[in-house]
Amino acid sequence: MADKERIAWLDVAKGTSILLVVTLHATHYLREYDLASYGFVQINNLFAPIRMPLFFAVSGLLGTRAVTRRWSELLTSRLVIFAYLFALWTFIRWAYFGNVQTNVLTPEEGSTYAELLVAWVRPNTGIWFIWALAIFFFLGKLLYRVRHLALPVFAVLAFLTFGHVIEIDAFSQRNLVWYAPFFLGGAWYGHHILRAVTERPLAVGILGGAVFAALSIAVASLEGLAFGAGRLVLSVAGLAVGAAVSIALAAFLPSRTALTYLGRNTLPIYVAHVMIVAALAAVLAVTTENVPLVRYWGVPFIVAVTVVLALGLKAAVDAAGLRWAYAPPVLPRRAAVAVGTA
């Protein structure tokens, strides 16, 4: 399969992942107001083994070259950008939920300055994924020469954490351990994974689907190490299903067009969507008391509106010349160098 087609399905996978993330948060916030059917909780639980493993695996696949660059290049192309965005949007969220709207899921958010410091070690918001990406890229570069030994170690750590042998209270730190094998596997062995998946997508999808279906039922009765192994394999199987479905969606023009666009614009949705979802959920709570079936259409409605508003916010910010909201500002010296080498 051509590289162009491979990139298309990778973007489709990222686009699908961001929709699953927004759906999860829309469900959480609407459930606080009893405005979401339990069916949406079940849907989110079904996709839990796919949602973030798919996102991080694809991010790793797309970051294969970055972890083989010099440290200086990785620093400027990834790490500095992630640190900047994490600091900026952690502050924006902190200010919003501390002064504009109480976060009904975590009412304490925005109440103390200490949160801004603790976030660098133990983020407690949806911005954690930027923090995780920075750490993953750092580890991907640092351990590249010993990747054949390092990946099994990270897989074992994930297995032990899934199995509650290693207990980690902070969800962001726990997620870091859970999803490290998926990002690092993609970053270190991306070409092999792409070839295996794209050459036999149907076989990958069928096998992954069978394992996913079986384990989705079985893990409910497992405990300890057995649960840890089952949960880790479930995510691997879910990743196979997600990849196969993404390839199928990429072959269908309407879904490819929409999901590719979302996949290439995940950042503005990720960083802003929780604030938008929280605001929309609060509005629905006071305006739909007598509206029929809101518990069934509320979640997809909020997902659609949130995505549009997040992308619209990005466009408005860019039009206003405030691009520093989504990327570090270009310093005069850096700009002069860029012009001189153009």
mmCIF file of N, CA and C in Angstrom, residues 46-173:
data_model
loop_
_atom_site.group_PDB
_atom_site.id
_atom_site.type_symbol
_atom_site.label_atom_id
_atom_site.label_comp_id
_atom_site.label_asym_id
_atom_site.label_seq_id
_atom_site.Cartn_x
_atom_site.Cartn_y
_atom_site.Cartn_z
ATOM 1 N N LEU A 46 -17.158 0.043 26.257
ATOM 2 C CA LEU A 46 -16.788 -0.859 25.168
ATOM 3 C C LEU A 46 -15.554 -0.353 24.430
ATOM 4 N N PHE A 47 -15.497 0.964 24.215
ATOM 5 C CA PHE A 47 -14.395 1.540 23.447
ATOM 6 C C PHE A 47 -13.191 1.926 24.309
ATOM 7 N N ALA A 48 -13.295 1.756 25.627
ATOM 8 C CA ALA A 48 -12.183 2.134 26.508
ATOM 9 C C ALA A 48 -10.867 1.455 26.145
ATOM 10 N N PRO A 49 -10.857 0.159 25.779
ATOM 11 C CA PRO A 49 -9.586 -0.473 25.420
ATOM 12 C C PRO A 49 -9.044 -0.026 24.063
ATOM 13 N N ILE A 50 -9.837 0.731 23.306
ATOM 14 C CA ILE A 50 -9.425 1.166 21.972
ATOM 15 C C ILE A 50 -9.031 2.635 21.955
ATOM 16 N N ARG A 51 -9.780 3.451 22.668
ATOM 17 C CA ARG A 51 -9.734 4.910 22.544
ATOM 18 C C ARG A 51 -8.320 5.481 22.657
ATOM 19 N N MET A 52 -7.677 5.355 23.797
ATOM 20 C CA MET A 52 -6.358 5.954 23.988
ATOM 21 C C MET A 52 -5.220 5.087 23.448
ATOM 22 N N PRO A 53 -5.294 3.745 23.522
ATOM 23 C CA PRO A 53 -4.250 2.960 22.851
ATOM 24 C C PRO A 53 -4.137 3.297 21.369
ATOM 25 N N LEU A 54 -5.278 3.499 20.704
ATOM 26 C CA LEU A 54 -5.261 3.853 19.282
ATOM 27 C C LEU A 54 -4.611 5.212 19.079
ATOM 28 N N PHE A 55 -4.987 6.182 19.906
ATOM 29 C CA PHE A 55 -4.413 7.522 19.766
ATOM 30 C C PHE A 55 -2.906 7.501 19.970
ATOM 31 N N PHE A 56 -2.452 6.861 21.036
ATOM 32 C CA PHE A 56 -1.019 6.880 21.329
ATOM 33 C C PHE A 56 -0.225 6.021 20.350
ATOM 34 N N ALA A 57 -0.785 4.909 19.906
ATOM 35 C CA ALA A 57 -0.080 4.081 18.923
ATOM 36 C C ALA A 57 0.108 4.842 17.619
ATOM 37 N N VAL A 58 -0.940 5.520 17.162
ATOM 38 C CA VAL A 58 -0.831 6.304 15.928
ATOM 39 C C VAL A 58 0.123 7.476 16.120
ATOM 40 N N SER A 59 0.076 8.122 17.289
ATOM 41 C CA SER A 59 1.017 9.215 17.569
ATOM 42 C C SER A 59 2.448 8.705 17.525
ATOM 43 N N GLY A 60 2.665 7.500 18.042
ATOM 44 C CA GLY A 60 3.993 6.904 17.962
ATOM 45 C C GLY A 60 4.401 6.604 16.537
ATOM 46 N N LEU A 61 3.476 6.038 15.749
ATOM 47 C CA LEU A 61 3.756 5.742 14.346
ATOM 48 C C LEU A 61 4.136 7.007 13.582
ATOM 49 N N LEU A 62 3.421 8.092 13.845
ATOM 50 C CA LEU A 62 3.707 9.347 13.159
ATOM 51 C C LEU A 62 4.949 10.037 13.717
ATOM 52 N N GLY A 63 5.419 9.581 14.885
ATOM 53 C CA GLY A 63 6.608 10.181 15.497
ATOM 54 C C GLY A 63 7.857 9.349 15.340
ATOM 55 N N THR A 64 7.812 8.362 14.438
ATOM 56 C CA THR A 64 8.954 7.462 14.253
ATOM 57 C C THR A 64 10.236 8.221 13.936
ATOM 58 N N ARG A 65 10.156 9.171 13.033
ATOM 59 C CA ARG A 65 11.355 9.925 12.656
ATOM 60 C C ARG A 65 11.853 10.802 13.799
ATOM 61 N N ALA A 66 10.923 11.341 14.576
ATOM 62 C CA ALA A 66 11.307 12.276 15.637
ATOM 63 C C ALA A 66 12.229 11.628 16.661
ATOM 64 N N VAL A 67 11.986 10.359 17.003
ATOM 65 C CA VAL A 67 12.799 9.719 18.043
ATOM 66 C C VAL A 67 14.161 9.277 17.524
ATOM 67 N N THR A 68 14.398 9.419 16.227
ATOM 68 C CA THR A 68 15.719 9.084 15.673
ATOM 69 C C THR A 68 16.527 10.336 15.350
ATOM 70 N N ARG A 69 15.946 11.502 15.592
ATOM 71 C CA ARG A 69 16.665 12.747 15.334
ATOM 72 C C ARG A 69 17.638 13.056 16.464
ATOM 73 N N ARG A 70 18.441 14.091 16.249
ATOM 74 C CA ARG A 70 19.330 14.556 17.316
ATOM 75 C C ARG A 70 18.486 15.145 18.445
ATOM 76 N N TRP A 71 19.083 15.160 19.647
ATOM 77 C CA TRP A 71 18.372 15.686 20.804
ATOM 78 C C TRP A 71 17.917 17.127 20.581
ATOM 79 N N SER A 72 18.760 17.932 19.973
ATOM 80 C CA SER A 72 18.405 19.335 19.751
ATOM 81 C C SER A 72 17.182 19.463 18.854
ATOM 82 N N GLU A 73 17.084 18.589 17.853
ATOM 83 C CA GLU A 73 15.939 18.630 16.945
ATOM 84 C C GLU A 73 14.667 18.158 17.641
ATOM 85 N N LEU A 74 14.786 17.105 18.450
ATOM 86 C CA LEU A 74 13.626 16.627 19.199
ATOM 87 C C LEU A 74 13.154 17.689 20.183
ATOM 88 N N LEU A 75 14.101 18.367 20.802
ATOM 89 C CA LEU A 75 13.760 19.400 21.777
ATOM 90 C C LEU A 75 12.937 20.509 21.135
ATOM 91 N N THR A 76 13.393 20.998 19.986
ATOM 92 C CA THR A 76 12.706 22.126 19.349
ATOM 93 C C THR A 76 11.451 21.707 18.592
ATOM 94 N N SER A 77 11.438 20.495 18.053
ATOM 95 C CA SER A 77 10.291 20.077 17.242
ATOM 96 C C SER A 77 9.167 19.462 18.059
ATOM 97 N N ARG A 78 9.474 18.978 19.253
ATOM 98 C CA ARG A 78 8.450 18.307 20.052
ATOM 99 C C ARG A 78 8.411 18.789 21.506
ATOM 100 N N LEU A 79 9.502 18.613 22.231
ATOM 101 C CA LEU A 79 9.461 18.772 23.684
ATOM 102 C C LEU A 79 9.138 20.194 24.117
ATOM 103 N N VAL A 80 9.760 21.180 23.497
ATOM 104 C CA VAL A 80 9.479 22.574 23.855
ATOM 105 C C VAL A 80 8.029 22.922 23.540
ATOM 106 N N ILE A 81 7.547 22.437 22.406
ATOM 107 C CA ILE A 81 6.162 22.713 22.011
ATOM 108 C C ILE A 81 5.185 22.098 23.005
ATOM 109 N N PHE A 82 5.430 20.849 23.379
ATOM 110 C CA PHE A 82 4.544 20.190 24.342
ATOM 111 C C PHE A 82 4.564 20.905 25.693
ATOM 112 N N ALA A 83 5.749 21.284 26.152
ATOM 113 C CA ALA A 83 5.855 21.976 27.439
ATOM 114 C C ALA A 83 5.106 23.303 27.399
ATOM 115 N N TYR A 84 5.253 24.023 26.307
ATOM 116 C CA TYR A 84 4.571 25.314 26.151
ATOM 117 C C TYR A 84 3.055 25.129 26.165
ATOM 118 N N LEU A 85 2.559 24.203 25.346
ATOM 119 C CA LEU A 85 1.115 23.978 25.263
ATOM 120 C C LEU A 85 0.548 23.467 26.579
ATOM 121 N N PHE A 86 1.301 22.610 27.250
ATOM 122 C CA PHE A 86 0.831 22.087 28.531
ATOM 123 C C PHE A 86 0.707 23.207 29.554
ATOM 124 N N ALA A 87 1.721 24.065 29.638
ATOM 125 C CA ALA A 87 1.687 25.178 30.587
ATOM 126 C C ALA A 87 0.545 26.138 30.269
ATOM 127 N N LEU A 88 0.407 26.490 28.995
ATOM 128 C CA LEU A 88 -0.604 27.470 28.594
ATOM 129 C C LEU A 88 -2.019 26.959 28.838
ATOM 130 N N TRP A 89 -2.319 25.757 28.360
ATOM 131 C CA TRP A 89 -3.691 25.277 28.457
ATOM 132 C C TRP A 89 -4.043 24.748 29.845
ATOM 133 N N THR A 90 -3.047 24.360 30.619
ATOM 134 C CA THR A 90 -3.314 24.056 32.026
ATOM 135 C C THR A 90 -3.759 25.323 32.738
ATOM 136 N N PHE A 91 -3.082 26.431 32.439
ATOM 137 C CA PHE A 91 -3.463 27.715 33.042
ATOM 138 C C PHE A 91 -4.838 28.168 32.559
ATOM 139 N N ILE A 92 -5.117 28.028 31.267
ATOM 140 C CA ILE A 92 -6.414 28.447 30.725
ATOM 141 C C ILE A 92 -7.544 27.670 31.388
ATOM 142 N N ARG A 93 -7.376 26.359 31.503
ATOM 143 C CA ARG A 93 -8.394 25.544 32.174
ATOM 144 C C ARG A 93 -8.538 25.941 33.638
ATOM 145 N N TRP A 94 -7.412 26.124 34.295
ATOM 146 C CA TRP A 94 -7.418 26.512 35.708
ATOM 147 C C TRP A 94 -8.174 27.830 35.878
ATOM 148 N N ALA A 95 -7.914 28.798 35.019
ATOM 149 C CA ALA A 95 -8.578 30.101 35.102
ATOM 150 C C ALA A 95 -10.065 29.983 34.778
ATOM 151 N N TYR A 96 -10.395 29.179 33.787
ATOM 152 C CA TYR A 96 -11.801 29.041 33.385
ATOM 153 C C TYR A 96 -12.626 28.399 34.494
ATOM 154 N N PHE A 97 -12.172 27.251 34.985
ATOM 155 C CA PHE A 97 -12.953 26.549 35.996
ATOM 156 C C PHE A 97 -12.832 27.192 37.377
ATOM 157 N N GLY A 98 -11.875 28.063 37.558
ATOM 158 C CA GLY A 98 -11.755 28.771 38.821
ATOM 159 C C GLY A 98 -12.544 30.059 38.868
ATOM 160 N N ASN A 99 -12.892 30.613 37.687
ATOM 161 C CA ASN A 99 -13.522 31.931 37.657
ATOM 162 C C ASN A 99 -14.801 32.018 36.835
ATOM 163 N N VAL A 100 -14.975 31.129 35.876
ATOM 164 C CA VAL A 100 -16.130 31.229 34.984
ATOM 165 C C VAL A 100 -17.194 30.192 35.314
ATOM 166 N N GLN A 101 -16.798 28.959 35.456
ATOM 167 C CA GLN A 101 -17.738 27.865 35.683
ATOM 168 C C GLN A 101 -17.108 26.814 36.580
ATOM 169 N N THR A 102 -17.865 26.340 37.549
ATOM 170 C CA THR A 102 -17.375 25.255 38.394
ATOM 171 C C THR A 102 -17.391 23.952 37.610
ATOM 172 N N ASN A 103 -16.309 23.222 37.685
ATOM 173 C CA ASN A 103 -16.239 21.924 37.023
ATOM 174 C C ASN A 103 -17.017 20.915 37.868
ATOM 175 N N VAL A 104 -18.148 20.460 37.372
ATOM 176 C CA VAL A 104 -19.004 19.583 38.177
ATOM 177 C C VAL A 104 -18.361 18.224 38.432
ATOM 178 N N LEU A 105 -17.384 17.847 37.628
ATOM 179 C CA LEU A 105 -16.694 16.572 37.845
ATOM 180 C C LEU A 105 -15.587 16.700 38.874
ATOM 181 N N THR A 106 -14.861 17.813 38.830
ATOM 182 C CA THR A 106 -13.784 18.079 39.796
ATOM 183 C C THR A 106 -13.940 19.517 40.285
ATOM 184 N N PRO A 107 -14.852 19.746 41.241
ATOM 185 C CA PRO A 107 -15.166 21.107 41.688
ATOM 186 C C PRO A 107 -13.976 21.882 42.236
ATOM 187 N N GLU A 108 -12.935 21.162 42.672
ATOM 188 C CA GLU A 108 -11.776 21.849 43.243
ATOM 189 C C GLU A 108 -10.872 22.455 42.175
ATOM 190 N N GLU A 109 -11.068 22.116 40.911
ATOM 191 C CA GLU A 109 -10.181 22.632 39.862
ATOM 192 C C GLU A 109 -10.262 24.153 39.792
ATOM 193 N N GLY A 110 -9.107 24.780 39.782
ATOM 194 C CA GLY A 110 -9.035 26.231 39.696
ATOM 195 C C GLY A 110 -9.105 26.938 41.032
ATOM 196 N N SER A 111 -9.002 26.194 42.129
ATOM 197 C CA SER A 111 -9.172 26.805 43.453
ATOM 198 C C SER A 111 -7.864 27.187 44.131
ATOM 199 N N THR A 112 -6.736 26.582 43.722
ATOM 200 C CA THR A 112 -5.455 26.899 44.357
ATOM 201 C C THR A 112 -4.359 27.050 43.312
ATOM 202 N N TYR A 113 -3.385 27.899 43.631
ATOM 203 C CA TYR A 113 -2.244 28.080 42.727
ATOM 204 C C TYR A 113 -1.377 26.823 42.677
ATOM 205 N N ALA A 114 -1.428 26.034 43.740
ATOM 206 C CA ALA A 114 -0.603 24.826 43.799
ATOM 207 C C ALA A 114 -0.919 23.864 42.655
ATOM 208 N N GLU A 115 -2.156 23.902 42.172
ATOM 209 C CA GLU A 115 -2.541 23.014 41.070
ATOM 210 C C GLU A 115 -1.641 23.211 39.853
ATOM 211 N N LEU A 116 -1.236 24.453 39.620
ATOM 212 C CA LEU A 116 -0.419 24.759 38.445
ATOM 213 C C LEU A 116 0.962 24.128 38.542
ATOM 214 N N LEU A 117 1.440 23.925 39.762
ATOM 215 C CA LEU A 117 2.739 23.275 39.959
ATOM 216 C C LEU A 117 2.603 21.758 39.997
ATOM 217 N N VAL A 118 1.601 21.280 40.718
ATOM 218 C CA VAL A 118 1.392 19.836 40.841
ATOM 219 C C VAL A 118 1.114 19.214 39.473
ATOM 220 N N ALA A 119 0.500 19.979 38.583
ATOM 221 C CA ALA A 119 0.143 19.465 37.258
ATOM 222 C C ALA A 119 1.346 18.933 36.494
ATOM 223 N N TRP A 120 2.536 19.463 36.755
ATOM 224 C CA TRP A 120 3.727 19.018 36.030
ATOM 225 C C TRP A 120 4.169 17.618 36.453
ATOM 226 N N VAL A 121 3.718 17.190 37.623
ATOM 227 C CA VAL A 121 4.065 15.854 38.118
ATOM 228 C C VAL A 121 2.867 14.916 38.048
ATOM 229 N N ARG A 122 1.691 15.465 38.316
ATOM 230 C CA ARG A 122 0.480 14.646 38.402
ATOM 231 C C ARG A 122 -0.706 15.441 37.864
ATOM 232 N N PRO A 123 -0.778 15.632 36.558
ATOM 233 C CA PRO A 123 -1.899 16.394 35.995
ATOM 234 C C PRO A 123 -3.225 15.715 36.295
ATOM 235 N N ASN A 124 -4.227 16.536 36.565
ATOM 236 C CA ASN A 124 -5.532 16.003 36.943
ATOM 237 C C ASN A 124 -6.626 16.482 35.996
ATOM 238 N N THR A 125 -6.234 16.801 34.754
ATOM 239 C CA THR A 125 -7.198 17.287 33.776
ATOM 240 C C THR A 125 -6.982 16.569 32.449
ATOM 241 N N GLY A 126 -7.843 16.890 31.487
ATOM 242 C CA GLY A 126 -7.723 16.292 30.169
ATOM 243 C C GLY A 126 -6.478 16.699 29.418
ATOM 244 N N ILE A 127 -5.755 17.703 29.929
ATOM 245 C CA ILE A 127 -4.520 18.142 29.275
ATOM 246 C C ILE A 127 -3.386 17.145 29.545
ATOM 247 N N TRP A 128 -3.646 16.119 30.330
ATOM 248 C CA TRP A 128 -2.602 15.146 30.674
ATOM 249 C C TRP A 128 -1.969 14.516 29.443
ATOM 250 N N PHE A 129 -2.717 14.432 28.338
ATOM 251 C CA PHE A 129 -2.183 13.724 27.173
ATOM 252 C C PHE A 129 -0.975 14.453 26.583
ATOM 253 N N ILE A 130 -0.931 15.797 26.690
ATOM 254 C CA ILE A 130 0.235 16.545 26.196
ATOM 255 C C ILE A 130 1.448 16.224 27.065
ATOM 256 N N TRP A 131 1.234 16.192 28.357
ATOM 257 C CA TRP A 131 2.276 15.816 29.322
ATOM 258 C C TRP A 131 2.798 14.424 29.003
ATOM 259 N N ALA A 132 1.877 13.497 28.722
ATOM 260 C CA ALA A 132 2.271 12.121 28.408
ATOM 261 C C ALA A 132 3.052 12.046 27.103
ATOM 262 N N LEU A 133 2.617 12.776 26.090
ATOM 263 C CA LEU A 133 3.329 12.759 24.811
ATOM 264 C C LEU A 133 4.762 13.251 24.966
ATOM 265 N N ALA A 134 4.954 14.297 25.756
ATOM 266 C CA ALA A 134 6.311 14.808 25.976
ATOM 267 C C ALA A 134 7.191 13.735 26.613
ATOM 268 N N ILE A 135 6.663 13.060 27.618
ATOM 269 C CA ILE A 135 7.427 12.005 28.293
ATOM 270 C C ILE A 135 7.686 10.838 27.348
ATOM 271 N N PHE A 136 6.700 10.470 26.569
ATOM 272 C CA PHE A 136 6.866 9.349 25.632
ATOM 273 C C PHE A 136 7.923 9.651 24.573
ATOM 274 N N PHE A 137 7.910 10.858 24.024
ATOM 275 C CA PHE A 137 8.927 11.209 23.030
ATOM 276 C C PHE A 137 10.317 11.224 23.658
ATOM 277 N N PHE A 138 10.402 11.722 24.885
ATOM 278 C CA PHE A 138 11.686 11.733 25.593
ATOM 279 C C PHE A 138 12.191 10.302 25.790
ATOM 280 N N LEU A 139 11.322 9.425 26.266
ATOM 281 C CA LEU A 139 11.711 8.027 26.479
ATOM 282 C C LEU A 139 12.014 7.325 25.156
ATOM 283 N N GLY A 140 11.248 7.661 24.132
ATOM 284 C CA GLY A 140 11.476 7.050 22.830
ATOM 285 C C GLY A 140 12.859 7.349 22.285
ATOM 286 N N LYS A 141 13.313 8.578 22.497
ATOM 287 C CA LYS A 141 14.662 8.955 22.069
ATOM 288 C C LYS A 141 15.713 8.370 23.001
ATOM 289 N N LEU A 142 15.503 8.510 24.303
ATOM 290 C CA LEU A 142 16.484 8.078 25.298
ATOM 291 C C LEU A 142 16.780 6.582 25.192
ATOM 292 N N LEU A 143 15.752 5.789 24.963
ATOM 293 C CA LEU A 143 15.889 4.328 25.000
ATOM 294 C C LEU A 143 15.916 3.691 23.615
ATOM 295 N N TYR A 144 16.083 4.498 22.590
ATOM 296 C CA TYR A 144 15.998 3.968 21.229
ATOM 297 C C TYR A 144 17.009 2.853 20.979
ATOM 298 N N ARG A 145 18.228 3.018 21.458
ATOM 299 C CA ARG A 145 19.274 2.021 21.197
ATOM 300 C C ARG A 145 19.021 0.700 21.930
ATOM 301 N N VAL A 146 18.225 0.756 22.990
ATOM 302 C CA VAL A 146 17.931 -0.477 23.741
ATOM 303 C C VAL A 146 16.442 -0.813 23.645
ATOM 304 N N ARG A 147 15.822 -0.398 22.550
ATOM 305 C CA ARG A 147 14.377 -0.553 22.404
ATOM 306 C C ARG A 147 13.916 -2.010 22.458
ATOM 307 N N HIS A 148 14.749 -2.930 21.980
ATOM 308 C CA HIS A 148 14.342 -4.337 21.983
ATOM 309 C C HIS A 148 14.203 -4.872 23.410
ATOM 310 N N LEU A 149 14.962 -4.304 24.330
ATOM 311 C CA LEU A 149 14.851 -4.687 25.737
ATOM 312 C C LEU A 149 13.821 -3.834 26.465
ATOM 313 N N ALA A 150 13.740 -2.559 26.086
ATOM 314 C CA ALA A 150 12.886 -1.623 26.813
ATOM 315 C C ALA A 150 11.401 -1.898 26.605
ATOM 316 N N LEU A 151 11.000 -2.223 25.368
ATOM 317 C CA LEU A 151 9.570 -2.410 25.110
ATOM 318 C C LEU A 151 8.972 -3.540 25.947
ATOM 319 N N PRO A 152 9.622 -4.706 26.066
ATOM 320 C CA PRO A 152 9.065 -5.744 26.948
ATOM 321 C C PRO A 152 8.949 -5.286 28.400
ATOM 322 N N VAL A 153 9.896 -4.463 28.845
ATOM 323 C CA VAL A 153 9.831 -3.953 30.218
ATOM 324 C C VAL A 153 8.590 -3.088 30.397
ATOM 325 N N PHE A 154 8.339 -2.197 29.447
ATOM 326 C CA PHE A 154 7.151 -1.341 29.536
ATOM 327 C C PHE A 154 5.868 -2.167 29.433
ATOM 328 N N ALA A 155 5.896 -3.223 28.633
ATOM 329 C CA ALA A 155 4.723 -4.094 28.521
ATOM 330 C C ALA A 155 4.441 -4.792 29.852
ATOM 331 N N VAL A 156 5.489 -5.241 30.525
ATOM 332 C CA VAL A 156 5.328 -5.893 31.824
ATOM 333 C C VAL A 156 4.801 -4.899 32.857
ATOM 334 N N LEU A 157 5.325 -3.686 32.839
ATOM 335 C CA LEU A 157 4.844 -2.660 33.770
ATOM 336 C C LEU A 157 3.360 -2.368 33.541
ATOM 337 N N ALA A 158 2.957 -2.293 32.273
ATOM 338 C CA ALA A 158 1.544 -2.068 31.963
ATOM 339 C C ALA A 158 0.696 -3.240 32.450
ATOM 340 N N PHE A 159 1.176 -4.446 32.216
ATOM 341 C CA PHE A 159 0.484 -5.661 32.650
ATOM 342 C C PHE A 159 0.300 -5.671 34.168
ATOM 343 N N LEU A 160 1.357 -5.333 34.905
ATOM 344 C CA LEU A 160 1.280 -5.327 36.367
ATOM 345 C C LEU A 160 0.369 -4.216 36.882
ATOM 346 N N THR A 161 0.345 -3.095 36.169
ATOM 347 C CA THR A 161 -0.520 -1.986 36.580
ATOM 348 C C THR A 161 -1.976 -2.289 36.252
ATOM 349 N N PHE A 162 -2.235 -2.850 35.086
ATOM 350 C CA PHE A 162 -3.589 -3.292 34.758
ATOM 351 C C PHE A 162 -4.085 -4.306 35.786
ATOM 352 N N GLY A 163 -3.174 -5.174 36.244
ATOM 353 C CA GLY A 163 -3.545 -6.216 37.197
ATOM 354 C C GLY A 163 -3.553 -5.769 38.641
ATOM 355 N N HIS A 164 -3.307 -4.465 38.880
ATOM 356 C CA HIS A 164 -3.328 -3.870 40.223
ATOM 357 C C HIS A 164 -2.248 -4.422 41.141
ATOM 358 N N VAL A 165 -1.230 -5.041 40.552
ATOM 359 C CA VAL A 165 -0.059 -5.414 41.352
ATOM 360 C C VAL A 165 0.717 -4.152 41.680
ATOM 361 N N ILE A 166 0.826 -3.268 40.700
ATOM 362 C CA ILE A 166 1.367 -1.925 40.912
ATOM 363 C C ILE A 166 0.178 -0.984 41.017
ATOM 364 N N GLU A 167 0.003 -0.371 42.167
ATOM 365 C CA GLU A 167 -1.123 0.536 42.390
ATOM 366 C C GLU A 167 -0.661 1.978 42.217
ATOM 367 N N ILE A 168 -1.310 2.699 41.329
ATOM 368 C CA ILE A 168 -0.995 4.108 41.093
ATOM 369 C C ILE A 168 -2.290 4.893 41.232
ATOM 370 N N ASP A 169 -2.346 5.790 42.198
ATOM 371 C CA ASP A 169 -3.585 6.511 42.487
ATOM 372 C C ASP A 169 -3.930 7.548 41.424
ATOM 373 N N ALA A 170 -2.956 8.341 41.007
ATOM 374 C CA ALA A 170 -3.216 9.417 40.050
ATOM 375 C C ALA A 170 -3.517 8.835 38.673
ATOM 376 N N PHE A 171 -4.661 9.198 38.104
ATOM 377 C CA PHE A 171 -5.057 8.585 36.833
ATOM 378 C C PHE A 171 -4.081 8.907 35.716
ATOM 379 N N SER A 172 -3.497 10.101 35.731
ATOM 380 C CA SER A 172 -2.571 10.479 34.662
ATOM 381 C C SER A 172 -1.292 9.649 34.722
ATOM 382 N N GLN A 173 -0.786 9.417 35.920
ATOM 383 C CA GLN A 173 0.411 8.583 36.069
ATOM 384 C C GLN A 173 0.101 7.129 35.720
#
